[in-house]
XYZ file of N, CA and C in Angstrom:
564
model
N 13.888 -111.463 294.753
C 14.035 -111.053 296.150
C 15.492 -111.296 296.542
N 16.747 -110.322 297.239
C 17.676 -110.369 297.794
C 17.498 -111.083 299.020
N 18.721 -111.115 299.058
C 19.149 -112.519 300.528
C 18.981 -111.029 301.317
N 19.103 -109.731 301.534
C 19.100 -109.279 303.051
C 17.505 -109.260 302.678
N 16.430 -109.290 301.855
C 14.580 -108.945 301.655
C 14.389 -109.978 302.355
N 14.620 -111.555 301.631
C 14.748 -112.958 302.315
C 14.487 -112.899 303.730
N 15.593 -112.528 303.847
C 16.449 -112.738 305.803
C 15.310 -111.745 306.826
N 15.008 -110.168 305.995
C 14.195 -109.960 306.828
C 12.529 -109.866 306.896
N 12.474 -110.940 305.793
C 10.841 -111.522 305.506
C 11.077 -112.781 306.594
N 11.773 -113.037 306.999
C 11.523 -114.598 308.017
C 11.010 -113.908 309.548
N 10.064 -114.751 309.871
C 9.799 -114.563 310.796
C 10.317 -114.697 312.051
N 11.251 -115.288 312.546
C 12.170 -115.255 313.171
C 13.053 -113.921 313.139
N 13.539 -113.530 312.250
C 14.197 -112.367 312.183
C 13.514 -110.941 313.153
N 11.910 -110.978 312.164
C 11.277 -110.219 312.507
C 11.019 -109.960 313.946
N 11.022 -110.997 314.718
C 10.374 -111.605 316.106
C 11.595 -111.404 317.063
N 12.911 -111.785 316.327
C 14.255 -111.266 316.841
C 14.380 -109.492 317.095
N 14.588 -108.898 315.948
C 14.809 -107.767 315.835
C 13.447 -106.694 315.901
N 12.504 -107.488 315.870
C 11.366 -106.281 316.135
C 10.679 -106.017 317.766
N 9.861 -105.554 317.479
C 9.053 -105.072 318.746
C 8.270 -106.687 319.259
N 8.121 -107.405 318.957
C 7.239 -108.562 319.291
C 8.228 -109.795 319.855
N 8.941 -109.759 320.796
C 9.526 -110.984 321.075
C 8.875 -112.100 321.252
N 7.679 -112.196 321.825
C 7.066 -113.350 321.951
C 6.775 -113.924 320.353
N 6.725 -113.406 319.773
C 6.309 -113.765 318.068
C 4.845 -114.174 318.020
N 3.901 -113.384 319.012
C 2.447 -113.613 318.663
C 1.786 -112.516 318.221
N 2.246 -111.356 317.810
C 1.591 -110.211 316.835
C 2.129 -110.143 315.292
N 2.770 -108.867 315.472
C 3.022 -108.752 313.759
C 4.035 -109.558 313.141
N 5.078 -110.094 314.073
C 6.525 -110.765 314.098
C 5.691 -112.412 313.119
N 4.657 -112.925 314.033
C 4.064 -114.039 313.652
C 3.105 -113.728 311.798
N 3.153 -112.807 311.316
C 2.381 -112.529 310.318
C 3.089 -112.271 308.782
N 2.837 -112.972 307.983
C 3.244 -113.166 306.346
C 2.190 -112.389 305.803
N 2.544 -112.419 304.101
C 1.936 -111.496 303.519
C 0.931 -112.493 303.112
N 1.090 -113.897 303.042
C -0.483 -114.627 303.080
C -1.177 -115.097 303.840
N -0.722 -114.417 305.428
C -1.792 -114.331 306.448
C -2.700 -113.402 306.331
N -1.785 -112.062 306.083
C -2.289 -111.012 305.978
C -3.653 -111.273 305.033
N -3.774 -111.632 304.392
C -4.929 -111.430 303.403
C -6.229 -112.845 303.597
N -5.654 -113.739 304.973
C -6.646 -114.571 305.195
C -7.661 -113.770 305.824
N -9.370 -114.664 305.330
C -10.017 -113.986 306.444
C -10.798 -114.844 307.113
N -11.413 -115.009 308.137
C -12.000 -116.110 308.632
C -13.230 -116.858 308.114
N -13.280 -118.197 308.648
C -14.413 -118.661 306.995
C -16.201 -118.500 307.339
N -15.822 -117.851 308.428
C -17.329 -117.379 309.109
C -17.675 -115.932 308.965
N -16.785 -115.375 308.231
C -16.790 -113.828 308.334
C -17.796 -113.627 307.267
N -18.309 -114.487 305.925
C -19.506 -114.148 305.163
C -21.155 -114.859 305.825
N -21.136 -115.253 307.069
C -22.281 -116.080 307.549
C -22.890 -115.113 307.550
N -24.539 -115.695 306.988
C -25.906 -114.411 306.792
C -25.985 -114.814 308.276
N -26.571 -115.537 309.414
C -26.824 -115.627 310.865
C -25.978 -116.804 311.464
N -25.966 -116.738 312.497
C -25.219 -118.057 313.330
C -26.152 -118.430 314.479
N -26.815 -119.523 314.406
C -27.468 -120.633 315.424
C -26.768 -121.490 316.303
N -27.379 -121.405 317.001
C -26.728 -122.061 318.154
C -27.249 -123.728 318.145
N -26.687 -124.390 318.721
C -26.880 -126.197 318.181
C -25.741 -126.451 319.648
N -26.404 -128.233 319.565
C -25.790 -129.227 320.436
C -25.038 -130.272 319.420
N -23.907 -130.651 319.865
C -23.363 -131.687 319.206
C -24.068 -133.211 319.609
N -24.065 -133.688 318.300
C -25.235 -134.990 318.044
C -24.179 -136.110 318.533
N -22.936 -136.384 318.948
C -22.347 -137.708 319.132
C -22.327 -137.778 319.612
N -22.423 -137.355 321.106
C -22.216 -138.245 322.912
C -23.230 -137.618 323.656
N -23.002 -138.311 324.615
C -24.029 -137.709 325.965
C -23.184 -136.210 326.469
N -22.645 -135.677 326.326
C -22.059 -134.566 326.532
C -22.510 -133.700 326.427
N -22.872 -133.197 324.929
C -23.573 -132.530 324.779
C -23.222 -131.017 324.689
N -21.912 -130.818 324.004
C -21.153 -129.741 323.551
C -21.984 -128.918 322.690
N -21.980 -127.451 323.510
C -22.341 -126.614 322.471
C -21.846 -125.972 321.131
N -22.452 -125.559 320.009
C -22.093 -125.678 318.540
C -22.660 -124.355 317.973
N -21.705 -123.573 317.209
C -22.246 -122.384 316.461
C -21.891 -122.862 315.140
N -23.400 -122.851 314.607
C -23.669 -123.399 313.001
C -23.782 -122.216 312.385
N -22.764 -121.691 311.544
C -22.740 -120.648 310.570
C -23.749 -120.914 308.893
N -24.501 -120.231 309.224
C -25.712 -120.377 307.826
C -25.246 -119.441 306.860
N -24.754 -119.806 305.303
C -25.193 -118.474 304.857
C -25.879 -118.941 303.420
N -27.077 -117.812 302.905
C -27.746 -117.958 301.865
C -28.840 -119.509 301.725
N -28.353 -119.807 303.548
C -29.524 -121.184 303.395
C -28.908 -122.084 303.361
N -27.584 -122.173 303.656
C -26.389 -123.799 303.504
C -25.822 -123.321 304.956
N -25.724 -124.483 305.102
C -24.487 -124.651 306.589
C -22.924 -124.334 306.034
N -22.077 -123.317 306.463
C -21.055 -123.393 305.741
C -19.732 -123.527 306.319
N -20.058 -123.464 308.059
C -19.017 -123.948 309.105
C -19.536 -123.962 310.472
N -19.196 -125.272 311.634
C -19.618 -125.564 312.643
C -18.248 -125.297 313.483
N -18.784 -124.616 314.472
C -17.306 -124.347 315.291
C -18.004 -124.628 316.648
N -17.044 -124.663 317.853
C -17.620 -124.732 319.698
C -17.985 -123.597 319.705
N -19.300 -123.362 320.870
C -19.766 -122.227 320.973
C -19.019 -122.192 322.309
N -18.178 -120.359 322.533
C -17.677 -120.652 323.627
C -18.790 -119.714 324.834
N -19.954 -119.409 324.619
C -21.184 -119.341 325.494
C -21.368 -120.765 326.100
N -21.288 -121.867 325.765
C -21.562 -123.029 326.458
C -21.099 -123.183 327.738
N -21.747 -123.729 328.278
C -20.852 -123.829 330.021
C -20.683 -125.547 330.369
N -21.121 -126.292 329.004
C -20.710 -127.677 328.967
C -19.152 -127.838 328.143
N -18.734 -127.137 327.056
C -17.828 -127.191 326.498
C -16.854 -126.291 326.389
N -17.059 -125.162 326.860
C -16.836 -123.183 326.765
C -15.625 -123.357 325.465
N -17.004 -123.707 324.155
C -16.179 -123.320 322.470
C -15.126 -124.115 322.218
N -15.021 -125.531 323.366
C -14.419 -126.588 322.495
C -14.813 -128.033 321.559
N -14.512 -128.442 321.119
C -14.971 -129.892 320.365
C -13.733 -130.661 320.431
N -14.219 -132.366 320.548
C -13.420 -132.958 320.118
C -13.554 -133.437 318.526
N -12.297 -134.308 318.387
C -12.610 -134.480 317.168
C -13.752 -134.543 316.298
N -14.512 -135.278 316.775
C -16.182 -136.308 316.195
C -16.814 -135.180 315.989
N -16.761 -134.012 316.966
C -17.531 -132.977 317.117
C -16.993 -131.534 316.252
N -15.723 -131.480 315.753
C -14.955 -130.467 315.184
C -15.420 -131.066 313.437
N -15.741 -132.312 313.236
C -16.024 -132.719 311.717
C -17.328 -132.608 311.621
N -18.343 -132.600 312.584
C -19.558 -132.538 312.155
C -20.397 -132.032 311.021
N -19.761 -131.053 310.400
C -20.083 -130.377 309.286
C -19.963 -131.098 308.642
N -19.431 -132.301 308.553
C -19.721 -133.173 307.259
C -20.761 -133.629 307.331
N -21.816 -133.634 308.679
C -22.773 -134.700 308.436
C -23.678 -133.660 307.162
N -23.638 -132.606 307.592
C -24.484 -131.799 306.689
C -24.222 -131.624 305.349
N -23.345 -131.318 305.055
C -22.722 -131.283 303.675
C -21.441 -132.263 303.449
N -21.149 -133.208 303.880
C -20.298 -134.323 303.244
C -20.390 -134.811 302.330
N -19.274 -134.989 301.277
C -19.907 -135.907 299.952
C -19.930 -137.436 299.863
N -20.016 -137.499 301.452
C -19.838 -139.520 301.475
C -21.233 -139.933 302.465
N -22.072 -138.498 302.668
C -23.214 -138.626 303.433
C -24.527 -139.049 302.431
N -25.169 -139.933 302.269
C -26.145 -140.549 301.312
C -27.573 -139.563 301.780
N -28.077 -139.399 300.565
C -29.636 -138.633 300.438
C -30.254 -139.913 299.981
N -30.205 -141.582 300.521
C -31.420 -142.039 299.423
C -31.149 -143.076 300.477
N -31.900 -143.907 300.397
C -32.187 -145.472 301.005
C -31.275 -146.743 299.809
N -30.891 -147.255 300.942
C -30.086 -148.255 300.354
C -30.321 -149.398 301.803
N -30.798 -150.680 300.361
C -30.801 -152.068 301.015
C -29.830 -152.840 300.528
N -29.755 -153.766 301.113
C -28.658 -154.765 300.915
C -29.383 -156.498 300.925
N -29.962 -156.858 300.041
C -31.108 -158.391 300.540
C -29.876 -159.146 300.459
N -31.166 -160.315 301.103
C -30.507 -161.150 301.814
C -29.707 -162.189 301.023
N -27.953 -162.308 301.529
C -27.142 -162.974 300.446
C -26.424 -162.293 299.470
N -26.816 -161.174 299.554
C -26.437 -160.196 298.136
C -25.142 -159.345 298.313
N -24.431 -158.842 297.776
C -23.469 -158.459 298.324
C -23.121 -157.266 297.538
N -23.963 -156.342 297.146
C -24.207 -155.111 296.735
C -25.344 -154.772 297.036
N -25.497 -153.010 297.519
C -26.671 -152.439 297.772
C -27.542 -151.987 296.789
N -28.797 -151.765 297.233
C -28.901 -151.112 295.890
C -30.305 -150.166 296.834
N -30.770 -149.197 295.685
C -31.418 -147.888 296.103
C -32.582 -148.063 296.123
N -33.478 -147.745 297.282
C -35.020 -148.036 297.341
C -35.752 -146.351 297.567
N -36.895 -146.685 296.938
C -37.962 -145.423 297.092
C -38.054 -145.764 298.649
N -38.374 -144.173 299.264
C -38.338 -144.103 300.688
C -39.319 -145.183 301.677
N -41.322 -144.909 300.247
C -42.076 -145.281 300.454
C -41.867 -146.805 300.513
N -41.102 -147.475 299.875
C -41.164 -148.894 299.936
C -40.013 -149.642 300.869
N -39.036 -148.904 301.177
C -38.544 -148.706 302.708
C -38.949 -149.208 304.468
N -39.896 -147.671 303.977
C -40.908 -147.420 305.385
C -41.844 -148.900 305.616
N -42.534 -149.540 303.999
C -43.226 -150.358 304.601
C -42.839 -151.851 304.736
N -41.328 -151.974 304.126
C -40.672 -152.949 304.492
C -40.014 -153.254 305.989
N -39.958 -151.857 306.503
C -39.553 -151.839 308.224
C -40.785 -152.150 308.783
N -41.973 -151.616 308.787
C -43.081 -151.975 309.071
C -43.830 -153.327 309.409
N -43.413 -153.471 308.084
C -43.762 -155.215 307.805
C -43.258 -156.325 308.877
N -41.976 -155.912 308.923
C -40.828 -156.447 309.753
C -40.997 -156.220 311.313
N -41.407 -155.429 311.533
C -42.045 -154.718 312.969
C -43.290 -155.381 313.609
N -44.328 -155.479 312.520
C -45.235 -156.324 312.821
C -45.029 -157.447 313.078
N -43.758 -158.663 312.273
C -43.506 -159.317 312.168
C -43.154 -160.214 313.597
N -42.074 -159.483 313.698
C -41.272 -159.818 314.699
C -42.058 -159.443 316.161
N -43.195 -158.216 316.072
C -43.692 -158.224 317.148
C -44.957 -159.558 317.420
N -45.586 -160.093 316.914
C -46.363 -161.134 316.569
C -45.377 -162.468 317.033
N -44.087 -162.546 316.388
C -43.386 -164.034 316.773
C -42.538 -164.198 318.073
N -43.027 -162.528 318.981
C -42.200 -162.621 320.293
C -43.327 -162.478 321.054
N -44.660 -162.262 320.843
C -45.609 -161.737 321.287
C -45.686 -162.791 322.506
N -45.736 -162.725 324.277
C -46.718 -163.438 324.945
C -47.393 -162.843 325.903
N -48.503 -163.785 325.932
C -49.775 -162.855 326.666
C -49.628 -163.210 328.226
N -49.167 -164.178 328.596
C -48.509 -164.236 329.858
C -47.275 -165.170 330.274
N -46.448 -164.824 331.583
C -45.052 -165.858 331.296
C -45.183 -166.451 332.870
N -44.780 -166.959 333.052
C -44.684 -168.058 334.408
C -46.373 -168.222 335.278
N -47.489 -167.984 334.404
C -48.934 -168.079 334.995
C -49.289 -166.537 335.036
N -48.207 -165.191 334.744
C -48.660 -163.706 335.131
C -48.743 -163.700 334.251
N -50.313 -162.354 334.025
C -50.119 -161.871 332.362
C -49.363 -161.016 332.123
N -48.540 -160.513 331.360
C -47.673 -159.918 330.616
C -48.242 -158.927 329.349
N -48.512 -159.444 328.622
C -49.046 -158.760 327.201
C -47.721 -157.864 326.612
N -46.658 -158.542 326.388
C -45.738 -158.086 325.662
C -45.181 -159.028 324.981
N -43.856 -158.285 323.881
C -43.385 -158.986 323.002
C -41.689 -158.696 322.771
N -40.931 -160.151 322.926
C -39.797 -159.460 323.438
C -39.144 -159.576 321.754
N -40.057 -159.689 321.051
C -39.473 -159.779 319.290
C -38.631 -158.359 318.938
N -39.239 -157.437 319.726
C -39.119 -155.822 319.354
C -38.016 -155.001 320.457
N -37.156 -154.366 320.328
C -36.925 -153.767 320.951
C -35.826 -152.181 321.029
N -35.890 -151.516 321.807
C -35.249 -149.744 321.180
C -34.396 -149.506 321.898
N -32.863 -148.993 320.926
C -32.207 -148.509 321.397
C -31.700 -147.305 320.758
N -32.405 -146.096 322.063
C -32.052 -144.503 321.550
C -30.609 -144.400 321.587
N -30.428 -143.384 320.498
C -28.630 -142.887 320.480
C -28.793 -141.342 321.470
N -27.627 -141.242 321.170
C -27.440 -139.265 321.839
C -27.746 -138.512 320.968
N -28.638 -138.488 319.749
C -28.598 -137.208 318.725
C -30.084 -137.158 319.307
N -30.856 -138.059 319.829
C -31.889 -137.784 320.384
C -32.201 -137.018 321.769
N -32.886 -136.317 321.654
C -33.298 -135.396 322.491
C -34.739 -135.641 323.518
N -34.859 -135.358 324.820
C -35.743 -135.811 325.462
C -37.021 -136.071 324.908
N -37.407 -134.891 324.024
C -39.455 -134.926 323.449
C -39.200 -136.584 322.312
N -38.187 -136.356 321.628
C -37.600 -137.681 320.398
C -38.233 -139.075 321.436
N -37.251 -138.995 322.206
C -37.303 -140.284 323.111
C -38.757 -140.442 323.938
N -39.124 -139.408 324.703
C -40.346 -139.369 325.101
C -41.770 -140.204 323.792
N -41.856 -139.906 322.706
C -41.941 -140.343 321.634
C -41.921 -141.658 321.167
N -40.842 -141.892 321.613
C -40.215 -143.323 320.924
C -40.843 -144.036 322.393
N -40.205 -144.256 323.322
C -40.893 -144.530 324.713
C -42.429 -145.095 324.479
N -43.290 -143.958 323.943
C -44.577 -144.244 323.374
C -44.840 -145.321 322.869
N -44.168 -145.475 321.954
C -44.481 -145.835 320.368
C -44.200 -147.347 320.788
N -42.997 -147.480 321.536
C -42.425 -148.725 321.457
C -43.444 -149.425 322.479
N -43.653 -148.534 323.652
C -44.324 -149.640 324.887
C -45.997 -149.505 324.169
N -46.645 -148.764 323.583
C -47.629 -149.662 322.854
C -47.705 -150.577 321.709
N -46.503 -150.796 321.092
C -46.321 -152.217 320.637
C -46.072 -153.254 321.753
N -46.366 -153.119 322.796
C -45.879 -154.245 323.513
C -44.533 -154.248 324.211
N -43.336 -153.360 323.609
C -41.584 -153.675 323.940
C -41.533 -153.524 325.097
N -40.650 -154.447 325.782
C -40.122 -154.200 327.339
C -38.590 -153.329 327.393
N -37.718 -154.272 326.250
C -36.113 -153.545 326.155
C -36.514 -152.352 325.707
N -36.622 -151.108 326.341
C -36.105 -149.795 325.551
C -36.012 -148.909 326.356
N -34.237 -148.671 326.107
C -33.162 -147.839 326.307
C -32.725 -146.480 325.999
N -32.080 -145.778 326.102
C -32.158 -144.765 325.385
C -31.205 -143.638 326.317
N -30.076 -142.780 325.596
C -29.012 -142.267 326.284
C -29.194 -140.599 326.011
N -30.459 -139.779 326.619
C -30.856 -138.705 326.319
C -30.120 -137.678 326.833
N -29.773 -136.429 326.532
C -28.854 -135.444 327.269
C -29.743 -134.056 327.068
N -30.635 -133.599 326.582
C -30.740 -132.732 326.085
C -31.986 -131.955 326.558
């Protein structure tokens, strides 16, 4: 390539001497823009979604294709976010396909200082166990002469990826074990 090909491949030049002074059309464009294409342009459908990290509650267009999530962008239909994200919310696609996001159960016993990998089933009934546990050693049936019939061993705190029916749910679950603490930061 010659120094005058050079000089008038720069974009500046172009943006100088061409039709585009502002340098936001063709003035702004290389020959390996030219051939980018956007990474949503092969999505088989696009769903619409809420972002799972705050009470906010930014709307999200999840690009599907062939059955994988393959990019999350702001939906700018939203009238909570109109198609922006912040950071937390612009990475989300990792929760789905990240390679530092775990598919398996991992405990850590007590003292130990490596995790290690549990079947789901023996998991579930180790939380269980623990649930019962602790609801039984907080359990009282009444406190200053009133009855009560609760147990303050247990108690819930909802995040924001939960959604009202989730929490409605949990609400359940928890106040017929007895729980008094349960919280919960619903947006949805």
């Amino acid at each position: 390539m010659g120094v005058r090909q050079w000089i008038e491949s720069w974009p500046v030049y172009r943006q100088l001497r061409g039709d585009d002074p502002t340098g936001r059309g063709a003035a702004a464009k290389s020959r390996g823009s030219e051939e980018l294409a956007p990474r949503v342009a092969t999505a088989d459908r696009v769903v619409k979604s809420v972002c799972p990290y705050c009470a906010v509650g930014c709307g999200q267009n999840v690009y599907v294709e062939d059955g994988e999530v393959t990019q999350i962008e702001g939906d700018p239909d939203s009238p909570v976010s109109r198609g922006r994200l912040c950071p937390k919310g612009s990475a989300s696609l990792q929760l789905t396909t990240g390679s530092a996001r775990e598919h398996r159960v991992l405990y850590r016993r007590p003292y130990a200082t490596e995790w290690e990998p549990l079947d789901l089933d023996t998991a579930m009934d180790m939380i269980a166990d623990r649930v019962i546990e602790a609801r039984e050693a907080g359990w009282q049936w009444e406190a200053d002469g009133v009855r009560t019939r609760r147990t303050l061993g247990v108690a819930s705190l909802g995040g924001a990826t939960l959604d009202n029916e989730e929490n409605y749910l949990i609400k359940k679950l928890f106040t017929a074990l007895g729980a008094v603490q349960i919280e919960n930061q619903a947006r949805i």
